[in-house]
CSV table of C-alpha atoms in Angstrom, one decimal:
chain,number,residue,atom,x,y,z
I,1,PRO,CA,-73.2,-115.1,143.2
I,2,ARG,CA,-72.0,-113.5,146.3
I,3,THR,CA,-74.1,-113.8,149.4
I,4,PRO,CA,-74.4,-110.7,151.6
I,5,THR,CA,-72.8,-110.6,154.9
I,6,VAL,CA,-75.2,-110.9,157.8
I,7,VAL,CA,-74.7,-109.1,161.0
I,8,THR,CA,-76.9,-109.9,163.8
I,9,ARG,CA,-78.0,-107.7,166.7
I,10,GLY,CA,-79.9,-109.6,169.2
I,11,GLU,CA,-82.7,-111.4,167.2
I,12,ASP,CA,-82.9,-109.2,164.1
I,13,PRO,CA,-80.5,-110.0,161.2
I,14,VAL,CA,-79.2,-107.0,159.3
I,15,LEU,CA,-77.8,-107.2,155.8
I,16,ALA,CA,-74.5,-105.2,156.1
I,17,GLY,CA,-73.5,-104.9,152.5
I,18,PRO,CA,-76.8,-103.6,151.0
I,19,VAL,CA,-77.5,-101.3,154.0
I,20,LEU,CA,-74.0,-99.7,153.8
I,21,ALA,CA,-74.4,-99.2,150.0
I,22,LEU,CA,-77.8,-97.6,150.5
I,23,CYS,CA,-76.5,-95.3,153.2
I,24,ALA,CA,-73.6,-94.2,150.9
I,25,ALA,CA,-75.9,-93.6,148.0
I,26,LEU,CA,-78.3,-91.5,150.2
I,27,PHE,CA,-75.4,-89.5,151.5
I,28,ALA,CA,-74.0,-88.8,148.1
I,29,ALA,CA,-77.4,-87.9,146.7
I,30,SER,CA,-78.3,-85.6,149.6
I,31,GLY,CA,-75.6,-83.1,148.6
I,32,CYS,CA,-74.4,-82.9,152.2
I,33,GLY,CA,-70.8,-83.5,151.2
I,34,ALA,CA,-68.5,-80.5,151.5
I,35,ALA,CA,-67.7,-78.8,148.3
I,36,VAL,CA,-64.1,-79.2,147.1
I,37,PRO,CA,-62.4,-75.8,147.0
I,38,PRO,CA,-61.1,-74.7,143.6
I,39,LYS,CA,-57.3,-74.8,143.0
I,40,GLU,CA,-57.2,-71.0,143.1
I,41,LEU,CA,-58.5,-71.0,146.6
I,42,VAL,CA,-56.2,-73.8,147.7
I,43,ASP,CA,-53.3,-71.8,146.2
I,44,ALA,CA,-54.4,-68.6,147.9
I,45,ARG,CA,-54.6,-70.3,151.3
I,46,ALA,CA,-51.1,-71.7,150.9
I,47,SER,CA,-49.7,-68.4,149.7
I,48,TYR,CA,-51.2,-66.5,152.6
I,49,ARG,CA,-50.0,-69.1,155.1
I,50,ARG,CA,-46.5,-68.8,153.7
I,51,ALA,CA,-46.5,-65.0,153.8
I,52,ALA,CA,-48.0,-64.9,157.3
I,53,GLU,CA,-45.3,-67.3,158.6
I,54,GLY,CA,-42.5,-65.5,156.8
I,55,ALA,CA,-41.0,-62.0,156.8
I,56,ALA,CA,-44.2,-60.4,155.5
I,57,SER,CA,-45.7,-60.4,159.0
I,58,ARG,CA,-42.9,-58.3,160.3
I,59,LEU,CA,-41.8,-56.3,157.2
I,60,ALA,CA,-45.0,-55.8,155.2
I,61,PRO,CA,-47.9,-56.0,157.7
I,62,ALA,CA,-50.1,-53.7,155.7
I,63,GLN,CA,-49.8,-55.8,152.5
I,64,LEU,CA,-50.3,-58.9,154.5
I,65,ASP,CA,-53.5,-57.5,156.0
I,66,THR,CA,-54.7,-56.7,152.5
I,67,ALA,CA,-54.0,-60.3,151.5
I,68,LYS,CA,-55.9,-61.5,154.5
I,69,GLN,CA,-58.9,-59.4,153.6
I,70,ALA,CA,-58.8,-60.6,150.0
I,71,LEU,CA,-58.6,-64.2,151.2
I,72,SER,CA,-61.6,-63.6,153.5
I,73,ARG,CA,-63.6,-62.3,150.5
I,74,ALA,CA,-62.7,-65.4,148.6
I,75,GLU,CA,-63.6,-67.7,151.5
I,76,GLY,CA,-66.9,-65.9,151.8
I,77,ALA,CA,-67.7,-66.3,148.1
I,78,PHE,CA,-66.7,-70.0,148.4
I,79,GLY,CA,-69.1,-70.4,151.3
I,80,GLU,CA,-71.9,-68.8,149.3
I,81,GLU,CA,-71.3,-70.2,145.8
I,82,PRO,CA,-68.5,-72.7,145.7
I,83,GLU,CA,-68.7,-73.2,141.9
I,84,ALA,CA,-69.2,-69.6,140.9
I,85,PRO,CA,-66.5,-68.0,138.6
I,86,GLN,CA,-66.4,-65.1,141.0
I,87,THR,CA,-65.1,-67.4,143.7
I,88,ARG,CA,-62.2,-68.5,141.6
I,89,ASP,CA,-61.5,-64.8,140.6
I,90,LEU,CA,-61.5,-63.7,144.2
I,91,ALA,CA,-59.2,-66.5,145.2
I,92,TYR,CA,-56.9,-65.7,142.4
I,93,ILE,CA,-56.8,-62.1,143.6
I,94,ALA,CA,-56.1,-63.2,147.2
I,95,ASP,CA,-53.3,-65.4,146.0
I,96,ARG,CA,-51.7,-62.5,144.1
I,97,LYS,CA,-52.1,-60.2,147.2
I,98,ALA,CA,-50.3,-62.8,149.4
I,99,GLN,CA,-47.6,-63.0,146.8
I,100,GLU,CA,-47.4,-59.2,146.7
I,101,ALA,CA,-47.0,-59.1,150.5
I,102,GLU,CA,-44.1,-61.7,150.2
I,103,ALA,CA,-42.5,-59.7,147.4
I,104,ALA,CA,-42.8,-56.4,149.4
I,105,ALA,CA,-41.2,-58.1,152.4
I,106,ALA,CA,-38.4,-59.5,150.2
I,107,LEU,CA,-37.8,-56.1,148.8
I,108,LEU,CA,-37.6,-54.5,152.2
I,109,GLN,CA,-35.3,-57.2,153.4
I,110,ALA,CA,-33.0,-56.8,150.4
I,111,GLN,CA,-32.9,-53.0,150.9
I,112,HIS,CA,-32.0,-53.6,154.6
I,113,ASP,CA,-29.3,-56.2,153.6
I,114,LYS,CA,-27.9,-53.8,151.0
I,115,ALA,CA,-27.7,-50.9,153.5
I,116,ALA,CA,-26.0,-53.2,156.0
I,117,ALA,CA,-23.5,-54.4,153.4
I,118,GLU,CA,-22.8,-50.8,152.4
I,119,ASP,CA,-22.2,-49.9,156.0
I,120,ALA,CA,-19.9,-52.9,156.4
I,121,PHE,CA,-18.0,-51.9,153.2
I,122,LYS,CA,-17.6,-48.4,154.4
I,123,ASP,CA,-16.2,-49.6,157.8
I,124,LEU,CA,-13.8,-52.0,156.1
I,125,SER,CA,-12.7,-49.3,153.7
I,126,GLN,CA,-12.1,-46.9,156.6
I,127,GLN,CA,-10.0,-49.6,158.4
I,128,GLN,CA,-8.0,-50.3,155.3
I,129,LEU,CA,-7.4,-46.6,154.6
I,130,ALA,CA,-6.3,-46.1,158.2
I,131,SER,CA,-4.0,-49.1,158.0
I,132,ALA,CA,-2.5,-47.9,154.7
I,133,ARG,CA,-2.0,-44.4,156.1
I,134,GLU,CA,-0.2,-45.9,159.2
I,135,ALA,CA,2.0,-48.0,156.9
I,136,LEU,CA,2.8,-44.9,154.8
I,137,HIS,CA,3.6,-42.9,157.8
I,138,SER,CA,5.8,-45.6,159.2
I,139,GLY,CA,7.6,-45.9,155.9
I,140,GLN,CA,8.2,-42.2,155.7
I,141,GLN,CA,9.6,-42.2,159.2
I,142,GLN,CA,12.0,-45.1,158.2
I,143,ILE,CA,13.1,-43.1,155.2
I,144,GLU,CA,13.8,-40.0,157.3
I,145,ARG,CA,15.8,-42.1,159.8
I,146,GLU,CA,17.9,-43.6,157.0
I,147,ARG,CA,18.5,-40.1,155.5
I,148,PHE,CA,19.5,-38.8,158.9
I,149,ALA,CA,21.8,-41.8,159.5
I,150,ARG,CA,23.4,-41.3,156.0
I,151,ALA,CA,23.8,-37.6,156.6
I,152,GLN,CA,25.5,-38.4,159.9
I,153,ALA,CA,27.8,-40.9,158.3
I,154,GLU,CA,29.0,-38.5,155.6
């Protein structure tokens, strides 16, 4: 058998192993430990953080605020009843709202990128058209000079 470790403080010996085990058991039994958040709430927090740090904060602030409110409701429900199904439901909704804000921002960014690409295409097309017209005009002038030279030679 194993003998407990003895720690002395002044004159009074204290049995460290059994005392620590008793303290741990009392802490666990007291229910003072923090509740572990459900996966849905962890996911909602991560989705909101990602949306808030991304383009949604600038391109879709209204949707991001809706996601923040939904996350606050989920956090409140978790604070009141961590194990309740409503807590998981509200967290799921908050997660989807954050994803919706990200999607709205991505859509707006894509629309902006599309408009910029169309503008760049129009500019390039105008440049190419102007260059082709200039080449055509130059070619026509060359043909006219050659005709004139031929007419002069005959």
